[in-house]
Every structure is written in structure tokens, then in C-alpha cells.
Short mmCIF file of C-alpha atoms in Angstrom, two decimals:
data_model
loop_
_atom_site.label_atom_id
_atom_site.label_comp_id
_atom_site.label_asym_id
_atom_site.label_seq_id
_atom_site.Cartn_x
_atom_site.Cartn_y
_atom_site.Cartn_z
CA UNK A 11 124.80 172.55 96.26
CA UNK A 12 126.41 175.95 96.86
CA UNK A 13 126.62 177.72 100.23
CA UNK A 14 123.86 180.11 99.22
CA UNK A 15 121.53 177.19 98.47
CA UNK A 16 121.98 175.53 101.86
CA UNK A 17 119.60 176.06 104.74
CA UNK A 18 121.27 176.61 108.12
CA UNK A 19 119.65 176.18 111.53
CA UNK A 20 121.15 177.82 114.63
CA UNK A 21 120.16 176.41 118.04
CA UNK A 22 121.38 178.32 121.11
CA UNK A 23 119.72 179.53 124.31
CA UNK A 24 121.88 182.69 124.18
CA UNK A 25 120.37 185.52 122.14
CA UNK A 26 123.84 187.01 121.79
CA UNK A 27 125.25 183.89 120.16
CA UNK A 28 122.22 183.49 117.91
CA UNK A 29 122.85 187.01 116.61
CA UNK A 30 126.62 186.43 116.23
CA UNK A 31 126.12 183.21 114.27
CA UNK A 32 123.40 184.73 112.09
CA UNK A 33 125.75 187.55 111.11
CA UNK A 34 128.57 185.06 110.38
CA UNK A 35 126.44 182.97 108.01
CA UNK A 36 124.87 186.01 106.37
CA UNK A 37 128.40 187.27 105.69
CA UNK A 38 129.26 183.90 104.13
CA UNK A 39 126.34 184.21 101.73
CA UNK A 40 123.81 181.88 103.37
CA UNK A 41 120.32 183.06 102.40
CA UNK A 42 118.21 180.59 104.42
CA UNK A 43 118.78 180.83 108.19
CA UNK A 44 116.39 179.59 110.87
CA UNK A 45 116.87 179.76 114.63
CA UNK A 46 115.69 177.96 117.75
CA UNK A 47 116.13 178.85 121.41
CA UNK A 48 116.64 175.37 122.88
CA UNK A 49 116.96 171.68 122.00
CA UNK A 50 113.23 170.89 122.01
CA UNK A 51 112.46 173.78 119.68
CA UNK A 52 115.51 172.83 117.67
CA UNK A 53 114.04 169.40 116.96
CA UNK A 54 110.64 170.88 116.10
CA UNK A 55 112.25 173.43 113.76
CA UNK A 56 114.44 170.78 112.13
CA UNK A 57 111.45 168.55 111.45
CA UNK A 58 109.58 171.47 109.91
CA UNK A 59 112.39 173.23 107.99
CA UNK A 60 114.74 170.31 107.11
CA UNK A 61 118.00 172.31 107.39
CA UNK A 62 121.13 171.04 105.65
CA UNK A 63 123.46 172.45 108.31
CA UNK A 64 122.74 172.47 112.07
CA UNK A 65 124.82 174.59 114.45
CA UNK A 66 123.92 173.91 118.07
CA UNK A 67 125.18 174.91 121.47
CA UNK A 68 126.26 172.00 123.66
CA UNK A 69 124.98 173.13 127.06
CA UNK A 70 121.30 174.14 126.91
CA UNK A 71 118.36 173.77 129.32
CA UNK A 72 116.20 170.70 128.76
CA UNK A 73 117.70 168.76 125.88
CA UNK A 74 121.43 169.26 125.32
CA UNK A 75 123.06 169.65 121.95
CA UNK A 76 124.31 166.04 122.09
CA UNK A 77 120.82 164.70 122.81
CA UNK A 78 119.40 166.72 119.95
CA UNK A 79 122.06 165.24 117.64
CA UNK A 80 121.13 161.71 118.70
CA UNK A 81 117.42 162.32 118.12
CA UNK A 82 117.93 163.86 114.67
CA UNK A 83 120.43 161.22 113.56
CA UNK A 84 117.84 158.55 114.33
CA UNK A 85 115.75 159.98 111.46
CA UNK A 86 116.88 158.84 107.98
CA UNK A 87 116.26 162.32 106.54
CA UNK A 88 119.12 163.75 108.64
CA UNK A 89 121.61 160.97 107.94
CA UNK A 90 123.78 163.20 105.72
CA UNK A 91 123.07 166.56 107.38
CA UNK A 92 126.03 168.53 108.72
CA UNK A 93 125.97 169.04 112.50
CA UNK A 94 128.35 171.25 114.50
CA UNK A 95 128.30 171.41 118.31
CA UNK A 96 129.64 174.62 119.83
CA UNK A 97 131.25 174.27 123.26
CA UNK A 98 131.90 176.92 125.93
CA UNK A 99 134.59 177.22 128.56
CA UNK A 100 132.69 175.14 131.13
CA UNK A 101 131.69 172.35 128.76
CA UNK A 102 133.52 169.07 129.30
CA UNK A 103 132.71 166.47 126.65
CA UNK A 104 133.94 162.93 127.10
CA UNK A 105 135.56 161.68 123.87
CA UNK A 106 133.36 158.59 123.81
CA UNK A 107 130.11 160.57 123.94
CA UNK A 108 131.42 163.10 121.47
CA UNK A 109 132.28 160.35 118.97
CA UNK A 110 128.92 158.64 119.36
CA UNK A 111 126.69 161.69 119.48
CA UNK A 112 126.22 161.97 115.74
CA UNK A 113 127.87 165.39 115.43
CA UNK A 114 130.33 165.93 112.59
CA UNK A 115 132.46 168.53 114.35
CA UNK A 116 133.02 170.24 117.71
CA UNK A 117 134.10 173.91 117.71
CA UNK A 118 134.99 176.04 120.73
CA UNK A 119 133.21 179.34 121.24
CA UNK A 120 136.45 180.70 122.70
CA UNK A 121 138.15 180.86 119.29
CA UNK A 122 138.85 184.34 117.87
CA UNK A 123 135.99 185.50 115.67
CA UNK A 124 137.98 185.28 112.42
CA UNK A 125 139.09 181.74 113.25
CA UNK A 126 135.52 180.75 114.15
CA UNK A 127 134.27 182.18 110.85
CA UNK A 128 136.93 180.23 108.93
CA UNK A 129 136.01 176.98 110.72
CA UNK A 130 132.30 177.44 109.95
CA UNK A 131 132.99 178.39 106.32
CA UNK A 132 135.09 175.29 105.75
CA UNK A 133 132.41 173.15 107.35
CA UNK A 134 129.42 174.40 105.34
CA UNK A 135 131.47 174.10 102.16
CA UNK A 136 131.35 170.34 102.56
CA UNK A 137 128.74 168.22 100.82
CA UNK A 138 126.18 168.10 103.63
CA UNK A 139 122.46 168.00 102.90
CA UNK A 140 119.16 166.79 104.31
CA UNK A 141 116.99 164.44 102.29
CA UNK A 142 113.68 166.03 101.32
CA UNK A 143 112.12 162.82 99.96
CA UNK A 144 108.99 161.48 101.62
CA UNK A 145 110.50 158.03 102.09
CA UNK A 146 113.33 159.41 104.22
CA UNK A 147 111.13 161.65 106.35
CA UNK A 148 108.56 159.66 108.26
CA UNK A 149 108.28 161.52 111.58
CA UNK A 150 106.11 164.59 111.93
CA UNK A 151 106.92 166.04 115.33
CA UNK A 152 109.23 166.08 118.30
CA UNK A 153 107.12 163.63 120.26
CA UNK A 154 107.38 161.14 117.40
CA UNK A 155 111.17 161.46 117.64
CA UNK A 156 111.17 161.01 121.40
CA UNK A 157 108.83 158.03 121.22
CA UNK A 158 110.96 156.45 118.51
CA UNK A 159 114.08 156.90 120.63
CA UNK A 160 112.33 155.46 123.67
CA UNK A 161 111.12 152.44 121.70
CA UNK A 162 114.61 151.73 120.43
CA UNK A 163 116.14 152.01 123.89
CA UNK A 164 113.54 149.65 125.39
CA UNK A 165 114.05 147.09 122.61
CA UNK A 166 117.81 147.15 123.01
CA UNK A 167 117.64 146.97 126.80
CA UNK A 168 115.37 143.93 126.61
CA UNK A 169 117.67 142.08 124.24
CA UNK A 170 120.88 143.03 126.04
CA UNK A 171 119.41 141.73 129.31
CA UNK A 172 119.70 138.22 127.84
CA UNK A 173 123.50 138.43 127.77
CA UNK A 174 123.62 137.55 131.48
CA UNK A 175 122.31 134.07 130.57
CA UNK A 176 124.81 133.48 127.74
CA UNK A 177 126.11 130.29 129.35
CA UNK A 178 122.73 128.69 128.62
CA UNK A 179 122.41 129.27 124.88
CA UNK A 180 119.20 127.28 124.44
CA UNK A 181 117.50 129.36 127.14
CA UNK A 182 118.62 132.62 125.50
CA UNK A 183 117.44 131.53 122.05
CA UNK A 184 114.05 130.52 123.46
CA UNK A 185 113.71 133.89 125.22
CA UNK A 186 114.65 135.74 122.02
CA UNK A 187 111.99 133.78 120.15
CA UNK A 188 109.40 134.70 122.79
CA UNK A 189 110.46 138.35 122.53
CA UNK A 190 110.00 138.42 118.75
CA UNK A 191 106.56 136.83 119.11
CA UNK A 192 105.37 139.97 120.91
CA UNK A 193 105.54 141.77 117.57
CA UNK A 194 104.45 139.08 115.13
CA UNK A 195 103.31 135.50 115.06
CA UNK A 196 104.97 133.26 112.52
CA UNK A 197 104.47 129.73 111.29
CA UNK A 198 108.17 128.94 111.43
CA UNK A 199 111.36 130.44 112.83
CA UNK A 200 115.01 129.39 112.69
CA UNK A 201 118.06 130.97 114.27
CA UNK A 202 121.55 130.15 113.07
CA UNK A 203 124.66 131.04 115.07
CA UNK A 204 127.96 130.74 113.28
CA UNK A 205 131.45 130.53 114.76
CA UNK A 206 134.65 128.76 113.63
CA UNK A 207 134.27 125.99 116.21
CA UNK A 208 130.58 125.23 115.71
CA UNK A 209 127.52 126.20 113.73
CA UNK A 210 124.19 125.84 115.57
CA UNK A 211 120.73 125.82 114.06
CA UNK A 212 117.69 126.25 116.32
CA UNK A 213 114.49 125.35 114.50
CA UNK A 214 111.03 126.38 115.68
CA UNK A 215 108.52 125.13 113.15
CA UNK A 216 110.30 125.31 109.79
CA UNK A 217 109.59 121.97 108.05
CA UNK A 218 113.08 121.74 106.52
CA UNK A 219 115.38 118.79 107.13
CA UNK A 220 118.69 119.34 108.95
CA UNK A 221 120.78 119.12 105.78
CA UNK A 222 118.50 121.40 103.79
CA UNK A 223 118.28 123.89 106.66
CA UNK A 224 122.05 124.19 106.76
CA UNK A 225 122.46 124.52 103.00
CA UNK A 226 119.55 126.92 102.53
CA UNK A 227 120.36 129.25 105.42
CA UNK A 228 124.05 129.49 104.53
CA UNK A 229 123.10 130.76 101.05
CA UNK A 230 122.06 134.07 102.59
CA UNK A 231 125.64 134.78 103.74
CA UNK A 232 128.16 136.50 101.52
CA UNK A 233 131.23 134.97 103.15
CA UNK A 234 130.09 132.34 105.64
CA UNK A 235 132.49 130.94 108.23
CA UNK A 236 133.16 127.23 107.87
CA UNK A 237 132.66 125.70 111.33
CA UNK A 238 134.48 122.54 112.27
CA UNK A 239 131.25 121.08 113.64
CA UNK A 240 127.46 121.52 113.48
CA UNK A 241 124.69 121.06 116.04
CA UNK A 242 120.92 121.03 115.53
CA UNK A 243 118.21 121.80 118.06
CA UNK A 244 114.45 121.50 117.67
CA UNK A 245 112.21 119.45 115.42
CA UNK A 246 113.24 119.19 111.80
CA UNK A 247 111.03 117.99 108.96
CA UNK A 248 111.71 116.43 105.57
CA UNK A 249 110.87 119.33 103.23
CA UNK A 250 113.30 120.72 100.67
CA UNK A 251 111.83 124.20 100.47
CA UNK A 252 109.54 126.71 102.17
CA UNK A 253 107.50 129.53 100.68
CA UNK A 254 108.08 133.15 101.60
CA UNK A 255 111.13 132.71 103.83
CA UNK A 256 112.32 136.06 105.22
CA UNK A 257 115.89 136.36 106.50
CA UNK A 258 118.05 138.84 108.39
CA UNK A 259 121.82 138.32 108.47
CA UNK A 260 123.36 139.27 111.84
CA UNK A 261 126.71 141.07 111.55
CA UNK A 262 129.19 142.00 114.25
CA UNK A 263 132.06 144.28 113.23
CA UNK A 264 131.42 143.39 109.58
CA UNK A 265 131.60 139.65 110.30
CA UNK A 266 128.57 137.49 109.50
CA UNK A 267 127.91 135.62 112.75
CA UNK A 268 124.27 134.59 112.55
CA UNK A 269 120.94 134.57 110.78
CA UNK A 270 117.28 134.93 111.73
CA UNK A 271 114.87 133.30 109.28
CA UNK A 272 111.09 133.17 109.49
CA UNK A 273 108.01 132.44 107.41
CA UNK A 274 104.31 133.17 107.73
CA UNK A 275 104.77 136.38 109.77
CA UNK A 276 101.41 137.87 110.74
CA UNK A 277 102.94 141.38 110.86
CA UNK A 278 105.99 141.54 108.62
CA UNK A 279 106.35 145.31 108.94
CA UNK A 280 106.46 145.36 112.75
CA UNK A 281 108.82 142.39 112.94
CA UNK A 282 111.15 143.85 110.32
CA UNK A 283 111.16 147.20 112.09
CA UNK A 284 112.05 145.63 115.44
CA UNK A 285 114.85 143.55 113.92
CA UNK A 286 116.24 146.67 112.26
CA UNK A 287 116.03 148.88 115.37
CA UNK A 288 117.59 146.22 117.59
CA UNK A 289 120.16 144.98 115.06
CA UNK A 290 123.21 146.12 117.04
CA UNK A 291 121.99 144.57 120.29
CA UNK A 292 121.12 141.30 118.54
CA UNK A 293 124.60 141.28 116.99
CA UNK A 294 126.21 141.81 120.41
CA UNK A 295 124.06 139.03 121.89
CA UNK A 296 124.95 136.59 119.09
CA UNK A 297 128.65 137.46 119.39
CA UNK A 298 128.55 136.82 123.14
CA UNK A 299 126.86 133.45 122.60
CA UNK A 300 129.52 132.52 120.05
CA UNK A 301 132.30 133.57 122.43
CA UNK A 302 130.90 131.41 125.23
CA UNK A 303 130.54 128.47 122.85
CA UNK A 304 134.15 128.85 121.70
CA UNK A 305 135.39 128.94 125.30
CA UNK A 306 133.30 125.90 126.16
CA UNK A 307 134.57 123.94 123.18
CA UNK A 308 138.16 124.96 123.88
CA UNK A 309 137.92 123.63 127.44
CA UNK A 310 136.17 120.40 126.43
CA UNK A 311 137.80 119.37 123.14
CA UNK A 312 141.12 117.70 122.38
CA UNK A 313 143.12 120.08 120.24
CA UNK A 314 144.56 117.43 117.91
CA UNK A 315 141.60 115.21 117.13
CA UNK A 316 138.61 117.46 117.76
CA UNK A 317 137.06 114.82 120.02
CA UNK A 318 136.14 115.46 123.64
CA UNK A 319 139.15 115.49 125.95
CA UNK A 320 139.49 113.08 128.88
CA UNK A 321 138.12 115.55 131.44
CA UNK A 322 134.94 116.20 129.46
CA UNK A 323 134.61 112.52 128.56
CA UNK A 324 134.68 111.44 132.21
CA UNK A 325 132.25 114.23 133.17
CA UNK A 326 129.80 113.02 130.51
CA UNK A 327 130.32 109.40 131.58
CA UNK A 328 129.51 110.24 135.20
CA UNK A 329 126.33 112.12 134.22
CA UNK A 330 125.31 109.27 131.92
CA UNK A 331 125.90 106.67 134.64
CA UNK A 332 123.85 108.56 137.25
CA UNK A 333 121.02 109.08 134.79
CA UNK A 334 121.06 105.43 133.77
CA UNK A 335 120.82 104.31 137.40
CA UNK A 336 117.93 106.69 138.03
CA UNK A 337 116.02 105.59 134.93
CA UNK A 338 117.11 101.95 135.20
CA UNK A 339 118.55 101.96 131.69
CA UNK A 340 121.93 100.89 130.34
CA UNK A 341 124.62 102.48 128.22
CA UNK A 342 127.78 101.12 126.60
CA UNK A 343 131.45 102.03 126.79
CA UNK A 344 133.98 101.08 124.11
CA UNK A 345 137.71 101.57 124.59
CA UNK A 346 139.95 101.68 121.50
CA UNK A 347 143.71 101.53 121.08
CA UNK A 348 145.64 102.04 117.83
CA UNK A 349 147.65 98.88 117.20
CA UNK A 350 151.46 99.20 116.94
CA UNK A 351 151.26 102.98 117.25
CA UNK A 352 154.71 103.33 118.85
CA UNK A 353 156.20 101.72 115.75
CA UNK A 354 154.42 104.27 113.56
CA UNK A 355 155.88 107.16 115.57
CA UNK A 356 159.37 105.64 115.70
CA UNK A 357 159.44 104.79 111.98
CA UNK A 358 157.62 107.69 110.35
CA UNK A 359 157.74 110.44 112.98
CA UNK A 360 155.21 112.10 115.25
CA UNK A 361 153.69 114.22 112.49
CA UNK A 362 152.59 111.07 110.67
CA UNK A 363 151.44 109.64 113.99
CA UNK A 364 149.28 112.70 114.56
CA UNK A 365 147.67 112.25 111.14
CA UNK A 366 146.84 108.65 112.03
CA UNK A 367 145.19 109.75 115.28
CA UNK A 368 143.16 112.42 113.47
CA UNK A 369 141.99 109.94 110.83
CA UNK A 370 140.92 107.36 113.43
CA UNK A 371 139.14 110.09 115.41
CA UNK A 372 137.24 111.16 112.28
CA UNK A 373 135.97 107.60 111.80
CA UNK A 374 134.89 107.34 115.44
CA UNK A 375 133.11 110.70 115.29
CA UNK A 376 131.26 109.78 112.12
CA UNK A 377 130.06 106.43 113.44
CA UNK A 378 129.00 107.68 116.88
CA UNK A 379 127.02 110.64 115.54
CA UNK A 380 123.53 110.59 117.07
CA UNK A 381 124.37 107.63 119.32
CA UNK A 382 126.65 109.13 121.97
CA UNK A 383 130.03 110.83 122.19
CA UNK A 384 133.64 110.06 121.26
CA UNK A 385 136.64 111.19 123.26
CA UNK A 386 140.39 110.88 123.31
CA UNK A 387 141.24 109.08 126.52
CA UNK A 388 144.97 109.66 126.21
CA UNK A 389 147.81 109.00 123.77
CA UNK A 390 146.50 106.60 121.13
CA UNK A 391 143.53 105.48 123.27
CA UNK A 392 139.97 106.53 122.43
CA UNK A 393 136.64 105.98 124.16
CA UNK A 394 133.03 105.87 123.00
CA UNK A 395 130.10 106.34 125.37
CA UNK A 396 127.08 104.96 123.54
CA UNK A 397 123.79 106.16 125.03
CA UNK A 398 121.37 105.55 122.17
CA UNK A 399 121.43 101.95 121.00
CA UNK A 400 118.37 99.78 120.55
CA UNK A 401 120.13 96.58 121.66
CA UNK A 402 123.45 94.77 121.95
CA UNK A 403 123.43 93.81 118.28
CA UNK A 404 123.33 97.44 117.20
CA UNK A 405 126.37 98.17 119.38
CA UNK A 406 128.26 95.23 117.87
CA UNK A 407 127.40 96.41 114.35
CA UNK A 408 128.69 99.91 115.13
CA UNK A 409 131.95 98.65 116.62
CA UNK A 410 132.61 96.16 113.83
CA UNK A 411 131.92 98.86 111.24
CA UNK A 412 134.54 101.05 112.91
CA UNK A 413 137.09 98.23 112.85
CA UNK A 414 136.32 97.60 109.18
CA UNK A 415 136.67 101.26 108.21
CA UNK A 416 139.98 101.64 110.06
CA UNK A 417 141.57 98.55 108.53
CA UNK A 418 140.44 99.61 105.05
CA UNK A 419 141.55 103.24 105.30
CA UNK A 420 144.73 104.36 103.56
CA UNK A 421 146.74 106.20 106.21
CA UNK A 422 149.80 108.35 105.43
CA UNK A 423 152.14 105.47 106.24
CA UNK A 424 149.93 102.68 104.90
CA UNK A 425 147.54 100.38 106.76
CA UNK A 426 146.45 100.60 110.39
CA UNK A 427 144.16 98.72 112.77
CA UNK A 428 142.62 99.23 116.20
CA UNK A 429 141.72 96.93 119.07
CA UNK A 430 138.64 97.41 121.21
CA UNK A 431 136.91 96.39 124.42
CA UNK A 432 133.17 96.93 124.88
CA UNK A 433 130.93 96.59 127.95
CA UNK A 434 127.41 97.55 128.94
CA UNK A 435 126.88 99.40 132.21
CA UNK A 436 124.56 96.80 133.67
CA UNK A 437 125.73 95.54 137.04
CA UNK A 438 128.31 98.25 137.72
CA UNK A 439 128.07 100.62 140.66
CA UNK A 440 130.27 103.41 139.33
CA UNK A 441 131.40 104.80 135.95
CA UNK A 442 134.99 104.06 136.94
CA UNK A 443 134.14 100.34 137.12
CA UNK A 444 132.53 100.48 133.68
CA UNK A 445 135.47 102.12 131.96
CA UNK A 446 137.93 99.81 133.75
CA UNK A 447 136.01 96.77 132.53
CA UNK A 448 136.10 98.08 128.95
CA UNK A 449 139.84 98.73 129.29
CA UNK A 450 140.40 95.19 130.57
CA UNK A 451 138.56 93.80 127.55
CA UNK A 452 140.68 96.01 125.30
CA UNK A 453 143.73 94.36 126.88
CA UNK A 454 142.29 90.96 125.96
CA UNK A 455 141.81 92.04 122.33
CA UNK A 456 145.41 93.28 122.18
CA UNK A 457 146.76 90.06 123.63
CA UNK A 458 144.72 87.76 121.40
CA UNK A 459 145.68 89.08 117.97
CA UNK A 460 144.71 92.78 117.74
CA UNK A 461 142.39 94.25 115.08
CA UNK A 462 139.40 92.89 116.96
CA UNK A 463 136.85 93.70 119.68
CA UNK A 464 136.02 91.82 122.85
CA UNK A 465 132.47 92.19 124.23
CA UNK A 466 130.90 91.71 127.65
CA UNK A 467 127.22 92.58 127.82
CA UNK A 468 126.46 90.91 131.16
CA UNK A 469 129.53 92.26 132.88
CA UNK A 470 130.66 91.02 136.23
CA UNK A 471 134.12 91.72 137.54
CA UNK A 472 134.77 88.11 138.43
CA UNK A 473 134.04 86.98 134.87
CA UNK A 474 136.50 89.48 133.41
CA UNK A 475 139.13 88.52 135.98
CA UNK A 476 138.62 84.86 135.11
CA UNK A 477 139.17 85.55 131.42
CA UNK A 478 142.27 87.62 132.22
CA UNK A 479 143.71 84.82 134.37
CA UNK A 480 143.15 82.33 131.53
CA UNK A 481 145.00 84.59 129.10
CA UNK A 482 147.91 85.02 131.47
CA UNK A 483 148.41 81.26 132.05
#
């Protein structure tokens, strides 16, 4: 498109400057020139005339040049239009607002006329144009533009208000679901948040199983992060597929950090429009949730093994003990120690020792999944807090399976075993007593041959002390 083919709009509340700019563009060969006296009329004229180049004063009554830029840039038709903001001697434009206003260039009115003409000529020679297609132009008047801008601001403000609750991720996700339901009902919704430390799937009504949910949702990413762990929240079904699943990938600074998936939307158009208009705010919210999760994991997880550290383990144990007393239920604690670990370190080095600890931790984590938590108590000692076991026999089966897996695993240096002590919480007044009893039983296992577990499911301190005295005599 040549200069003569382009349509130029001049917006300035000064009649003098409108005349100056008209003469400049006429001299440059522009045949189509339209003018407006202020920002409001500028928007109306732009919507009617669809200019390729917009030259606007910065400081005008009512709507400023920057506000007009923002309004017009929110319309797809003006995405590739060229916009220049002219500034006077008293205009002070903060760099941040200038960069985010949508203008392509800022030119001072104080420049000599020949320099100003050269600047404008170079600008309109660029490949700027406004789309004239119907699909790109969907607003018909200034009040449509203002309403659209207001809607977008309200949507973003509502979503960004959730950031203050980022420490409670489940609460935020529930509130976001409720917010989306204002615009459309759906038969199923899932939100996936993805960070290096943990992937989380929140399921509200999709009948997919956990495994299928993970596999299916990750397929919508181009380059998904591979989290070291996964968590699932909500009710999952047993289906392998769903019909008509709609998805929106959430990106933050070009990184794929989340996904919103839904089916059976009663108003697809409204929901899609809201997700598009609020995409940046949703991305910021998801990124904040991921950051909080990473900080939480970093403060609670042992860096070598990926299990909970001692501080988090004891915190969980205390909460579990108090809850068990209140509900009159029991839980189990199992203490593990890697047999002859000092010899491994002394013979093969600490790097090999670290690999042994990581391998044992992986076995513990796999076996405790869904039943409780695993933590590194210190050195080569590990601890399981088992909160979901049907009976004593199930606990014994779990522990014996762990012992079997460890003794049959090929470690970097060869074979390895662990010893274990296991107690139920029944009869103990404090979590400290429970973990001490388990540790005492671990001592018995170490002293009576290793590669074994000692159990006490009706624990009383005097009984453990009696056994210890017998072993010491």
C-alpha cells in the first residue's frame, strides 16, 4: 500500500495543529485525511472511517491520546494500524504507560517543522494498515468500545483479587470455578496447574480416571513441564474419553503453566470470550499459585530424596495425632534405617551413598502412596506415617513388601537391606511417644539380625522396655 492509498486520521483539540498536520500529509501525497477534535470523536471517526494511520495529540479534554490508543487497540481491526502520539512541552509521559499504551511512536511537537515532516513521512511509509474485514470489526460505536473496555477491566479485577488467597490453592481454584459458572454452566471442568515441583489436577465432574486425566490433558501442551510429583483433587471416574472437551492452555511469559478444560458448556461463546479477555490475569493467577506451591515444597521437602523433611514430617505427625485423639482413631508410624550404611559410604563414597538413599526413598514413596506420607528423619533414617490402613494386617503387608523390594533391588554398589520398627498410636499421649516407640523397635530389629521389622500394635512403654532389657542381657 502506497502513501497515497493510506487513510490518515488527525485527532487534536487545537485547530492550528489540525491545519498544520493536514498540510503536512497533503504535501506528502496523502489523499484521504479525516479529522476529529477530541478523543471521543476520534474513536467515533475511527470506527466509521477505519484509518490506517492515526495521529493524535496526547493531552486533550475528556479522553487523552493514550486512552484512545488503548480503546482502539482493543479492537482487532486496529491491531496493525499505525498510531503516533504527539506530545507538547507540558506533557510528561511515564515510560511504562507509553510502552503499554498501544502507540507505535511518540513525537514532540517542539521539533522543527522540517524534522517533524521527516518523522511523519518515515512513519507512514511503514506497512501499517487497518483490517476492513467484517470478522475483525465487530464494534459499531464508541459506547461499544467503552463497554468492552469496562467488561475486560471488571473481569481482570475479579480474577486478580484471588491472588491474595494464593496460599490456599484449593480455595482459589474453587472460586475461579464459581466465577466461570457465571458465564456458562458445564457438565465437567478440570483445571491443571503445572510447575517443575508438582503438577496438580482439580477435577469438577469430568468422568476421567486420574491416569487418563493426566495423559489426556498433557496432550494439549506443546512443551509440557515434567513435574517431579503429581497431586489429584476432586472425584475422578473410570472413563477413558469424553466427548466435546474444550481446552484453553494458560501461558505466562511464553511458558505453558496450566490448562482449563471443560465439556458440556451451555454457552460456549460467552465462556470462550471471557477466557480470552481475562487470559493475562488467569496466567498471572496460575503463575502465582505455582510460585507459592514451589516455595511450600522447597520448605517441606528433603532436597536429596524428595521426601518430606523432618520438620514437615513432625508437623504432619502432630496434626495426625491430635486428629486421631479427637476422632478416637489410630494411625501407624514406621521407622526405617538402612543397614550398614556407614560401610557403603566408607567403601564406595558419599555419591554412591546418596544414590542408595534416593532409591530407598523411591520405594517408600511408591508404597505409601494413598496411605500416608514418607519422610527423611535424618541421615539414613526414614519414617512413614500411615493414616489410611484398614487393619494391622494391611500395615504388616505394606512394611514387608517394602523390605522385600529393598533387598531385591540392585543398588549401585550391589545389595542393600533396611531394618524397621512399627507401632500403632493406640495408648500414647503424644506423637513424640509414638515415634520414640517406633525407634525403639527399630533398635530391636537392628540388634536381632537386621533386614527385618519389629511390630507392636498394642503399645505400652513398659512392654517395649521389657523387650529392650531382655535384648541387653
